[in-house]
CSV table of C-alpha atoms and ligand atoms in Angstrom, one decimal:
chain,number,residue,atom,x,y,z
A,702,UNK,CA,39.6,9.2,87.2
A,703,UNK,CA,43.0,10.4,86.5
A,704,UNK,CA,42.1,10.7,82.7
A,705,UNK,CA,39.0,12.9,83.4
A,706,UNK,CA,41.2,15.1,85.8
A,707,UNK,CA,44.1,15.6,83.3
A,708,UNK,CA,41.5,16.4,80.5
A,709,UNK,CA,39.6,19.4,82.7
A,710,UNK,CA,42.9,20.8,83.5
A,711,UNK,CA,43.6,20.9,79.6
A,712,UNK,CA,40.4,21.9,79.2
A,713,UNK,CA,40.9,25.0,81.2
A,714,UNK,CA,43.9,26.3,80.4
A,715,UNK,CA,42.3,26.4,76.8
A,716,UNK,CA,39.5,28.5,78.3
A,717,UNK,CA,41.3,30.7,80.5
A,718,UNK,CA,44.6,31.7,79.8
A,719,UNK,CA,44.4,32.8,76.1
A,720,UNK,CA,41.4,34.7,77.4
A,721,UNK,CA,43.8,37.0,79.5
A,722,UNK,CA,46.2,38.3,77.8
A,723,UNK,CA,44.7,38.2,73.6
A,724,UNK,CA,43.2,41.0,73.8
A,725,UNK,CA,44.5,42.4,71.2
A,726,UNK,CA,42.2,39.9,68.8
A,727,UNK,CA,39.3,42.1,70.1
A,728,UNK,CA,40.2,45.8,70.4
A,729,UNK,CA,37.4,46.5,72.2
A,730,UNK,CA,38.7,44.3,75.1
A,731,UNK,CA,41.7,46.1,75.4
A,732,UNK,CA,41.7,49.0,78.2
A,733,UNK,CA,42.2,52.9,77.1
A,734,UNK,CA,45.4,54.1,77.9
A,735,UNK,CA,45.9,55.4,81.3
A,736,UNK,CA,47.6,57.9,82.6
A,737,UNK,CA,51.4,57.1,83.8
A,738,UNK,CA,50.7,53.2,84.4
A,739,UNK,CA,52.4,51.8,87.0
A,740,UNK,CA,55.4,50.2,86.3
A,741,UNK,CA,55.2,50.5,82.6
A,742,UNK,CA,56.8,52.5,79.8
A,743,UNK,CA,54.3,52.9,77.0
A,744,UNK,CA,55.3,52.7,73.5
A,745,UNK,CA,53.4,54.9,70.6
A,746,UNK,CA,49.1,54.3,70.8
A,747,UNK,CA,47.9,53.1,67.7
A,748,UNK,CA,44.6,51.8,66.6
A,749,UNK,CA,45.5,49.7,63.5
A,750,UNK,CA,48.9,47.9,62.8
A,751,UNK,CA,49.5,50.0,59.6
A,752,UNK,CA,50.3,53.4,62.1
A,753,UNK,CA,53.3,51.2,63.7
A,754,UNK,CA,55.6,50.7,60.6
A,755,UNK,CA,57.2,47.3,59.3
A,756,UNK,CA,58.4,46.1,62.6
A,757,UNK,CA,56.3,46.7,64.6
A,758,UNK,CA,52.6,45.9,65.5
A,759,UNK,CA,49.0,47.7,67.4
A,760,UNK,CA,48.7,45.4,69.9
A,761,UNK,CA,47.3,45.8,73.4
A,762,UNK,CA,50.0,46.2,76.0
A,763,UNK,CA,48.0,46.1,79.6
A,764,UNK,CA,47.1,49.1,81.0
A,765,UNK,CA,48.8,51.5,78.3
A,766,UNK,CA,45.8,49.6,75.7
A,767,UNK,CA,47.0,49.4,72.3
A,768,UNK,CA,50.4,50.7,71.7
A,769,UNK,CA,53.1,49.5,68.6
A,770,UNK,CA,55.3,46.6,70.0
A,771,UNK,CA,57.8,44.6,69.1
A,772,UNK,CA,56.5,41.5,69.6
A,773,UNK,CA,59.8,39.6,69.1
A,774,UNK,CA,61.6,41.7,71.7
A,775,UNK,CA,61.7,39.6,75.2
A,776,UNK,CA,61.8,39.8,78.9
A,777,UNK,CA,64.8,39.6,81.4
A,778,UNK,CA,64.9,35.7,82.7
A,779,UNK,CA,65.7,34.1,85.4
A,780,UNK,CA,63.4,36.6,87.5
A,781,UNK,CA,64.1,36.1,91.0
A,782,UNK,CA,61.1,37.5,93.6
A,783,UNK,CA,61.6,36.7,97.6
A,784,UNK,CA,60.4,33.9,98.9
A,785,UNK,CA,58.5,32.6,95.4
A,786,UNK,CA,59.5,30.6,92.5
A,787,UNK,CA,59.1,31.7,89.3
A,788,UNK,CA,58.2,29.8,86.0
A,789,UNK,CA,57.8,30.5,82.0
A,790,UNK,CA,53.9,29.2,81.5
A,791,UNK,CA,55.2,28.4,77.7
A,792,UNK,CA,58.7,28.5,78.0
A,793,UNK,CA,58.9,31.9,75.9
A,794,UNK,CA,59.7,35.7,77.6
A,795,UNK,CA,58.5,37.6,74.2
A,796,UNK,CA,55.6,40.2,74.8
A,797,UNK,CA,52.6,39.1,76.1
A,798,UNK,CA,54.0,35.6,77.1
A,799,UNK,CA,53.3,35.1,80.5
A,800,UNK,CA,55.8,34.2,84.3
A,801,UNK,CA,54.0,32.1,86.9
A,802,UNK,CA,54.8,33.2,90.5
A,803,UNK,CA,54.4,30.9,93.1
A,804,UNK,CA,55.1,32.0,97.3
A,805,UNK,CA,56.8,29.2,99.0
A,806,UNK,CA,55.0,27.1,101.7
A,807,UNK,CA,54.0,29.9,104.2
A,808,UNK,CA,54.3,32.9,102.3
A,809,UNK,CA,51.9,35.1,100.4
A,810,UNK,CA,51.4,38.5,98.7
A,811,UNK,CA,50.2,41.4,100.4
A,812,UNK,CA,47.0,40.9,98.6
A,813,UNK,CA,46.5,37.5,100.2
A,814,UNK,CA,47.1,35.7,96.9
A,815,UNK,CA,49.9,32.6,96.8
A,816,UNK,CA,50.0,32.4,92.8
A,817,UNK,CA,50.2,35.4,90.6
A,818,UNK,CA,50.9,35.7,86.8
A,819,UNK,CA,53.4,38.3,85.2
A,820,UNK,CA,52.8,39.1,81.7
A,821,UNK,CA,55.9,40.7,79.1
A,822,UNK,CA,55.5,44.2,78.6
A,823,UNK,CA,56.3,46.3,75.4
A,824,UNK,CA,59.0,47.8,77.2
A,825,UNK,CA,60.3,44.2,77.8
A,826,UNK,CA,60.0,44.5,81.6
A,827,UNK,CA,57.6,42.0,83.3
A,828,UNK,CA,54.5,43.7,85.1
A,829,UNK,CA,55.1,43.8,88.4
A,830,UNK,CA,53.9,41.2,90.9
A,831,UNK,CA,54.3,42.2,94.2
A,832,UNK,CA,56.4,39.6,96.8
A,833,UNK,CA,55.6,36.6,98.9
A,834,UNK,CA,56.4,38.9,101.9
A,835,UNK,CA,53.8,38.1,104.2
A,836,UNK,CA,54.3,35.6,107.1
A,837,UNK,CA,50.7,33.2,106.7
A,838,UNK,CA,50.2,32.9,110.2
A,839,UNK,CA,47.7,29.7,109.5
A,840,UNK,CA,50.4,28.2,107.6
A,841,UNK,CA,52.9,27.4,110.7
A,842,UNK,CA,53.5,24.7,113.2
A,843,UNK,CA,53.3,24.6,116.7
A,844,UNK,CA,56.5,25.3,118.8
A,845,UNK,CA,58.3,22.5,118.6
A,846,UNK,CA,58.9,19.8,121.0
A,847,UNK,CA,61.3,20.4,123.8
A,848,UNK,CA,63.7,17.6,124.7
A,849,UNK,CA,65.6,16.3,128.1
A,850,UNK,CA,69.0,16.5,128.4
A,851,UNK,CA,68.9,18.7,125.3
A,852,UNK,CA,67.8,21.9,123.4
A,853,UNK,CA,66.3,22.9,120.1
A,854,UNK,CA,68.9,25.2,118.2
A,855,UNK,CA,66.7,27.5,116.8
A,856,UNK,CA,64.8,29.6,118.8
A,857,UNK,CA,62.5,31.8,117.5
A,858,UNK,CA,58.1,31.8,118.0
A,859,UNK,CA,56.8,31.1,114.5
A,860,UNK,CA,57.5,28.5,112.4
A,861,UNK,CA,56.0,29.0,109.4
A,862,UNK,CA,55.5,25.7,106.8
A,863,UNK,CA,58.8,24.6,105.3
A,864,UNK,CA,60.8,25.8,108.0
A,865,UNK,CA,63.0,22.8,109.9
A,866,UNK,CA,64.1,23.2,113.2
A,867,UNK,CA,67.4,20.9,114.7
A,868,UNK,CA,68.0,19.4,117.9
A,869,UNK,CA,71.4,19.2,120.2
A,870,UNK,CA,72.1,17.0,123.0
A,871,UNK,CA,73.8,17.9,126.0
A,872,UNK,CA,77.4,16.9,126.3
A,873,UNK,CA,77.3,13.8,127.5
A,874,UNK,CA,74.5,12.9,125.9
A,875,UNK,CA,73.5,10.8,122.2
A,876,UNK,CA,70.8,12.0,120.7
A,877,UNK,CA,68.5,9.1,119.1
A,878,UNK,CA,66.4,9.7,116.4
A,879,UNK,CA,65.9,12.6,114.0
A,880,UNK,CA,68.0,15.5,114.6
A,881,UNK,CA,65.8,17.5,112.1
A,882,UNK,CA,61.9,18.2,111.7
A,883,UNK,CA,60.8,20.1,108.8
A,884,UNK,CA,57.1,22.1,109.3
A,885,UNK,CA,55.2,20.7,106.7
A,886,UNK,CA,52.3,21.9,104.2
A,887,UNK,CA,49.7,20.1,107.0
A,888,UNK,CA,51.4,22.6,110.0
A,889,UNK,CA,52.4,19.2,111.7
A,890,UNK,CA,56.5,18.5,112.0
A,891,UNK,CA,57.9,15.6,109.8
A,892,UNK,CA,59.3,14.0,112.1
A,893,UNK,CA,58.7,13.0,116.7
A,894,UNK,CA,61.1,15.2,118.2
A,895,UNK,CA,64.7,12.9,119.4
A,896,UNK,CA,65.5,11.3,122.9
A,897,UNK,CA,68.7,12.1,124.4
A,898,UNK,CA,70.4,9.4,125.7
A,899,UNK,CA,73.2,9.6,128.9
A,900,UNK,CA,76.7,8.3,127.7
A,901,UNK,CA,78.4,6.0,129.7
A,902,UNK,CA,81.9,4.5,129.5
A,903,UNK,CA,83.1,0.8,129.5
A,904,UNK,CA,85.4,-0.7,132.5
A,905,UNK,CA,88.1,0.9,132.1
A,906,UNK,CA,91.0,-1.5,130.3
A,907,UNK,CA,93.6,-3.2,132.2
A,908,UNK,CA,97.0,-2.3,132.3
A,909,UNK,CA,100.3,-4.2,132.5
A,910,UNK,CA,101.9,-4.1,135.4
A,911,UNK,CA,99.7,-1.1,137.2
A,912,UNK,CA,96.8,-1.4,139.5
A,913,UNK,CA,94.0,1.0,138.7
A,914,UNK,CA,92.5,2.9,141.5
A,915,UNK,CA,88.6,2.9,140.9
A,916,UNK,CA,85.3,1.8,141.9
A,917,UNK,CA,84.6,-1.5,139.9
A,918,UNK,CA,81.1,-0.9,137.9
A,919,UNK,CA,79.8,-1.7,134.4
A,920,UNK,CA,79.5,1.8,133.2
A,921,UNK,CA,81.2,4.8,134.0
A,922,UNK,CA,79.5,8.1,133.6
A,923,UNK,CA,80.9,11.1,131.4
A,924,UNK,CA,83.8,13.4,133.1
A,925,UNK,CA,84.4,10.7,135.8
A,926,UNK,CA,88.1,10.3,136.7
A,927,UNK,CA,90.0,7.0,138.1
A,928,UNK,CA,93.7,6.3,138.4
A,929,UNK,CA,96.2,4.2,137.5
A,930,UNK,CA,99.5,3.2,139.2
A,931,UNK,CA,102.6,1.6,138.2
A,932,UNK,CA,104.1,-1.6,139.8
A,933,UNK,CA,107.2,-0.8,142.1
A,934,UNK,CA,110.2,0.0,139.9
A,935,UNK,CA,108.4,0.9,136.8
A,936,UNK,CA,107.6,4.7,135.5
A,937,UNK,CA,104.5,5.6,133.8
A,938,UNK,CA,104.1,6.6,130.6
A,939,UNK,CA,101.2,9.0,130.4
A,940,UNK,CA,98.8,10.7,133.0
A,941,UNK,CA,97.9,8.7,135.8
A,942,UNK,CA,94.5,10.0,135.7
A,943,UNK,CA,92.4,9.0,133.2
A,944,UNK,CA,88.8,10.6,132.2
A,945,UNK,CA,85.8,9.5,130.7
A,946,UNK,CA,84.9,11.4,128.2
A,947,UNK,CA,82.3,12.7,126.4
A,948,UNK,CA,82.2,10.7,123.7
A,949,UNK,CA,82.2,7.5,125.9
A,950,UNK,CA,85.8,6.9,125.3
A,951,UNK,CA,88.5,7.2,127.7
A,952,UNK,CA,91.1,10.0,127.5
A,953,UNK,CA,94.5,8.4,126.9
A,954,UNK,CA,95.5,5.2,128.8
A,955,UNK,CA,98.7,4.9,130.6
A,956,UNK,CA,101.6,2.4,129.7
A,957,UNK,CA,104.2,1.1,132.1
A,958,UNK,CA,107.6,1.2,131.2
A,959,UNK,CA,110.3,-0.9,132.8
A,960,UNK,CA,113.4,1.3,133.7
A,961,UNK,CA,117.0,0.5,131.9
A,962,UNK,CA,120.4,-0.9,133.3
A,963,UNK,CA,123.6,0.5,131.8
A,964,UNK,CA,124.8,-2.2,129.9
A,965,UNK,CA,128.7,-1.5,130.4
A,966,UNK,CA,129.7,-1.0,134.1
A,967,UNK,CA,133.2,0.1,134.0
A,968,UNK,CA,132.4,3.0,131.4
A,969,UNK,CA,132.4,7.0,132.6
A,970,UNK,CA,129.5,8.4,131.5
A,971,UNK,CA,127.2,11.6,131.8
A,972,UNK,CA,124.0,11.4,133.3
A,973,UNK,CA,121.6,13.7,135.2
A,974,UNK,CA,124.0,16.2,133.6
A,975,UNK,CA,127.3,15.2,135.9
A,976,UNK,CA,129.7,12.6,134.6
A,977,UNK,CA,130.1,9.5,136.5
A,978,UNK,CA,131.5,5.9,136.3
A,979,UNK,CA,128.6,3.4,135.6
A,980,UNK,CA,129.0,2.2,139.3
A,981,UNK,CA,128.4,5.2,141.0
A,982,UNK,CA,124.8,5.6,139.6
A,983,UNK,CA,122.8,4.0,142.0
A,984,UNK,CA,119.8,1.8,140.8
A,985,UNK,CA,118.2,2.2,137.0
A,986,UNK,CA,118.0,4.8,134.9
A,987,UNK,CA,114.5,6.2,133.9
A,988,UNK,CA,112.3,6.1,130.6
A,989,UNK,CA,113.1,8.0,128.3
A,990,UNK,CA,116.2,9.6,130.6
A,991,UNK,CA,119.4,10.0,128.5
A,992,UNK,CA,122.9,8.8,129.0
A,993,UNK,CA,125.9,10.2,126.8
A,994,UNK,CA,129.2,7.8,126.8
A,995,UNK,CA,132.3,8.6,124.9
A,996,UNK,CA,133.9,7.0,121.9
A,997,UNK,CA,137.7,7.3,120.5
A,998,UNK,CA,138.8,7.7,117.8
A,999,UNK,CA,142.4,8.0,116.0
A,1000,UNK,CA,141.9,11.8,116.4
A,1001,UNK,CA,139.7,12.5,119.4
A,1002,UNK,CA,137.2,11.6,121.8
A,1003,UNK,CA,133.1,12.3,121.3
A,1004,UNK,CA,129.9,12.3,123.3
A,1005,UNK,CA,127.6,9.7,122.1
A,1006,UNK,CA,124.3,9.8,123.2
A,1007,UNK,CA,121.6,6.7,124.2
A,1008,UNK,CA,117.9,7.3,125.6
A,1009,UNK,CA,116.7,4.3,127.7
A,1010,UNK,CA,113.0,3.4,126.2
A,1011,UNK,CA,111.3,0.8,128.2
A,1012,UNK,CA,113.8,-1.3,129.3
A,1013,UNK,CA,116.4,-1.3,126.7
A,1014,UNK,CA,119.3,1.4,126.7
A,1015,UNK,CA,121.4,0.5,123.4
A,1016,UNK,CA,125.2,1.5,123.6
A,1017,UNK,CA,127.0,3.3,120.6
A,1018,UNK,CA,127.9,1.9,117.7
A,1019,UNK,CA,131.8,2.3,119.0
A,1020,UNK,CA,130.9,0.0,121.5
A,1021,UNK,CA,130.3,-2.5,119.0
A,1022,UNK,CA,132.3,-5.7,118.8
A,1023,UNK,CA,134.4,-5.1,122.3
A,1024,UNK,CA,134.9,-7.9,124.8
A,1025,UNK,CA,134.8,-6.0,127.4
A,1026,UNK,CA,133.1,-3.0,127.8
A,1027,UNK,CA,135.9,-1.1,129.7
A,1028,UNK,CA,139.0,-1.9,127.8
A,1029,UNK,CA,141.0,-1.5,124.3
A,1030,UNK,CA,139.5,0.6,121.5
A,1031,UNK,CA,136.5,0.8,122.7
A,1032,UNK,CA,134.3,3.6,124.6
A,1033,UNK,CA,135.6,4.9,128.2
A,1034,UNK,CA,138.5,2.4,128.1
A,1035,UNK,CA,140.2,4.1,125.3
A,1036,UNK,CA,139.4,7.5,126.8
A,1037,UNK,CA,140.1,7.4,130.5
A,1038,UNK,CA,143.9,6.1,128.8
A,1039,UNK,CA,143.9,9.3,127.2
A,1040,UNK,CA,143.1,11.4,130.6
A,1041,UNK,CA,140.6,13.4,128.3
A,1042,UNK,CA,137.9,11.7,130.5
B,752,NAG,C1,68.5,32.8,120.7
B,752,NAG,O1,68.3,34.1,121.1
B,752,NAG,C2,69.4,34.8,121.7
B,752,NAG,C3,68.9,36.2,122.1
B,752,NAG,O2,67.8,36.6,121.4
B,752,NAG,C4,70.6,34.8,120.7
B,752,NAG,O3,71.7,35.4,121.3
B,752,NAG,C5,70.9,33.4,120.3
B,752,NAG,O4,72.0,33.4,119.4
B,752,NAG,C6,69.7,32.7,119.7
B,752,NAG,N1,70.0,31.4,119.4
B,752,NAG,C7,70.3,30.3,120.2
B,752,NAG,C8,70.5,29.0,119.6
B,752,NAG,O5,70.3,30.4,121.4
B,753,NAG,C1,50.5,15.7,107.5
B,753,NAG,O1,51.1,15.2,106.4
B,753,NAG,C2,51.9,14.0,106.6
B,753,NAG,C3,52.6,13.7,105.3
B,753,NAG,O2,52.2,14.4,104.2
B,753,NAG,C4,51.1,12.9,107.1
B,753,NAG,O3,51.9,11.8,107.3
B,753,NAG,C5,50.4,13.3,108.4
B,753,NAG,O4,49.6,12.3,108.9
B,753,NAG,C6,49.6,14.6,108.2
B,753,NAG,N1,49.1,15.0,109.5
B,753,NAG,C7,47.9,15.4,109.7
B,753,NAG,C8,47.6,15.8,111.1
B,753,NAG,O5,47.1,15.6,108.8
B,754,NAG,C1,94.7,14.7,135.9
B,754,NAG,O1,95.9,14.8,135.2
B,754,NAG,C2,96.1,16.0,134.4
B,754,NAG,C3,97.4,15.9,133.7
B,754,NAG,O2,98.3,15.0,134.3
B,754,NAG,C4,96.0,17.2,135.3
B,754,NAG,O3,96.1,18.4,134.6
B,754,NAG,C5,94.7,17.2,136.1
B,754,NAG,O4,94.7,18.3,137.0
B,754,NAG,C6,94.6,15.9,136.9
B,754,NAG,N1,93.3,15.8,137.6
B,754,NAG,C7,93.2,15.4,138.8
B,754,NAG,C8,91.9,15.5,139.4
B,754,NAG,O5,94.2,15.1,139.5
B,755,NAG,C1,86.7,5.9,120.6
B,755,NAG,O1,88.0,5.4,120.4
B,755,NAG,C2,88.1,4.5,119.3
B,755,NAG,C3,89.5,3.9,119.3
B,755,NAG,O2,90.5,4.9,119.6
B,755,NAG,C4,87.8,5.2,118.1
B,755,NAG,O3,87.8,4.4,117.0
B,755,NAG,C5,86.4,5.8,118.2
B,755,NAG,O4,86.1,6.5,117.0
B,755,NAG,C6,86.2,6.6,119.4
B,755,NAG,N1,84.9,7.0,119.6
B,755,NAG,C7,84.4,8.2,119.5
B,755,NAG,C8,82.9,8.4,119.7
B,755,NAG,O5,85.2,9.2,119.2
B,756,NAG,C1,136.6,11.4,115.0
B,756,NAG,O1,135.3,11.8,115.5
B,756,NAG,C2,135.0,13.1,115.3
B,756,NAG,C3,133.7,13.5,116.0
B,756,NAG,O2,132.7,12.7,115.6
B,756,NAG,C4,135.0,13.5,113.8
B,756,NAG,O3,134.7,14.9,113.6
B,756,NAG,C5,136.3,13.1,113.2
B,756,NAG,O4,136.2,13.3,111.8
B,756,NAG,C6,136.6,11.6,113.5
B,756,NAG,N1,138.0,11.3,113.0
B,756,NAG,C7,138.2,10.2,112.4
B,756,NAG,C8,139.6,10.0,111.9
B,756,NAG,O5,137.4,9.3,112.2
């Protein structure tokens, strides 16, 4: 079957097309000249190829009939008309060779057609085809689908063959199955229209050392709040609220943070932005608060600065190696002997 279809098609291109556009093997065939043809320059009329000198011959050049062309002279290519797609039936853009036009899916020409064929002029200009600017109103698909807990992006009335259309959840919301459907050649869309489906977050995680303020449930839904709080004696790190959010994840989860003891009691130091002995500062000092002691050395005292970071508050490096922490060379000791501090 297949062989028998392939051979008719050969068999009528053979019939057909030649019979177009060689004219010019029967003059007769070949219109009279008219007057001012549209879109078409016409070269010299002749009747016989000996009145169109060496390069040239009588050929018949559409509507201005038989003129002297150039017959090796070609046509502009690649032609580009709206909403068609253009082809070289041979491959070749010399005169007389022939363009193929063809509208896309739900287009045609005003004259109704959806194929046309553009044929090289003398004046190497194609002859003009006019565009696929008509809407087919036959060839488009049904409004598509609307969706819950969602919306179609597009929103125009036709939708002609070839168009695709996309879909958009809600915030809040996952949309399952195809985001895109395409109106296809049948006016039917390629593909069911998507669900949307809610977002929900998981229990919220546990914390160390907090207590979370929140209704206990297996899902949470989207922009839901709970709260967490720390133990006694413990500062949070974070917000205390914590949302779900659209994306089913939780916004950032608090941490904990165990507060810091000054490791060296009888040092002065400066804290909360006064200075102080170690024993005046009554309990802990806060995450991430900062503590400055002072160091000595041969020439002078200096601030040295520590940050207390979940639990741990390191001393200076000065500090290092001293037995006691209030005495000798090292830190306040040295200092408060020196009445600077
Ligand atoms: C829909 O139409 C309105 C008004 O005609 C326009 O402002 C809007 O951008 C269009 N598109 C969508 C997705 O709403
Ligand atoms: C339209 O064409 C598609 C694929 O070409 C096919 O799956 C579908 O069944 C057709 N629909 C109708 C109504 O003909
Ligand atoms: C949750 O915390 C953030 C930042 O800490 C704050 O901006 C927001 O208002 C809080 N929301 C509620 C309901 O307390
Ligand atoms: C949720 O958070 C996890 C871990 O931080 C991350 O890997 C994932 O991509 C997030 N999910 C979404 C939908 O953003
Ligand atoms: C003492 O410390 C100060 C401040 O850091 C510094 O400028 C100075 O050079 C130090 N002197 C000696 C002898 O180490």
């Amino acid at each position: 079957m297949a062989k028998i279809m392939y051979f008719l098609t050969v068999f009528f291109i053979i019939l057909h097309v030649p019979g177009i556009f060689t004219e010019q093997e029967n003059p007769d065939a070949c219109p009279i000249r008219k007057f001012n043809p549209l879109g078409q320059t016409c070269q010299k009329a002749c009747t016989r190829n000996q009145e169109c000198g060496l390069k040239r011959r009588c050929l018949c050049d559409g509507d201005c009939g038989l003129s002297c062309v150039t017959t090796t002279r070609s046509c502009p290519w690649p032609v580009n008309i709206a909403n068609a797609k253009t082809g070289l039936v041979k491959g070749t853009r010399n005169f007389g060779d022939q363009m193929s036009v063809l509208c896309h899916p739900g287009f045609k020409m005003a004259s109704g057609q959806e194929t046309a064929l553009s044929r090289c002029q003398g004046d190497r200009k194609w002859s003009v085809i006019t565009p696929c600017d008509v809407l087919d109103p036959v060839k488009s698909c049904d409004v598509p689908h609307t969706i819950e807990n969602g919306f179609l992006m597009e929103n125009g009335s036709t939708f002609s063959v070839g168009t695709s259309v996309h879909y958009q959840c809600n915030l809040g919301y996952a949309l399952e199955g195809h985001k895109v459907t395409q109106c296809m050649e049948n006016t039917t869309w390629s593909q069911p229209a998507p669900t949307c489906r809610q977002i929900f977050c998981p229990p919220p995680p546990e914390v160390k050392h907090a207590y979370l303020l929140a209704i206990q449930k297996s899902e949470y839904a989207v922009f839901e709040e709970i709260n967490y709080l720390c133990d006694r004696n413990l500062d949070m790190d974070g917000s205390h609220n914590v949302t779900c959010e659209a994306n089913g994840n939780w916004s950032a989860i608090p941490i904990c943070r165990t507060r810091c003891k000054i490791p060296a009691q009888r040092s002065r130091v400066v804290y909360k932005g006064s200075k102080r002995w170690v024993h005046e500062i009554p309990g802990t000092v806060h995450h991430l608060e900062a503590v400055t002691f002072f160091c000595l050395n041969q020439t002078c005292s200096y601030p040295a600065t520590s940050q207390c970071f979940d639990g741990i508050l390191s001393l200076p490096s000065c500090y290092e190696g001293c037995v006691s922490h209030s005495q000798g060379r090292c830190g306040n000791g040295c200092i408060s002997r020196n009445k600077g501090f």
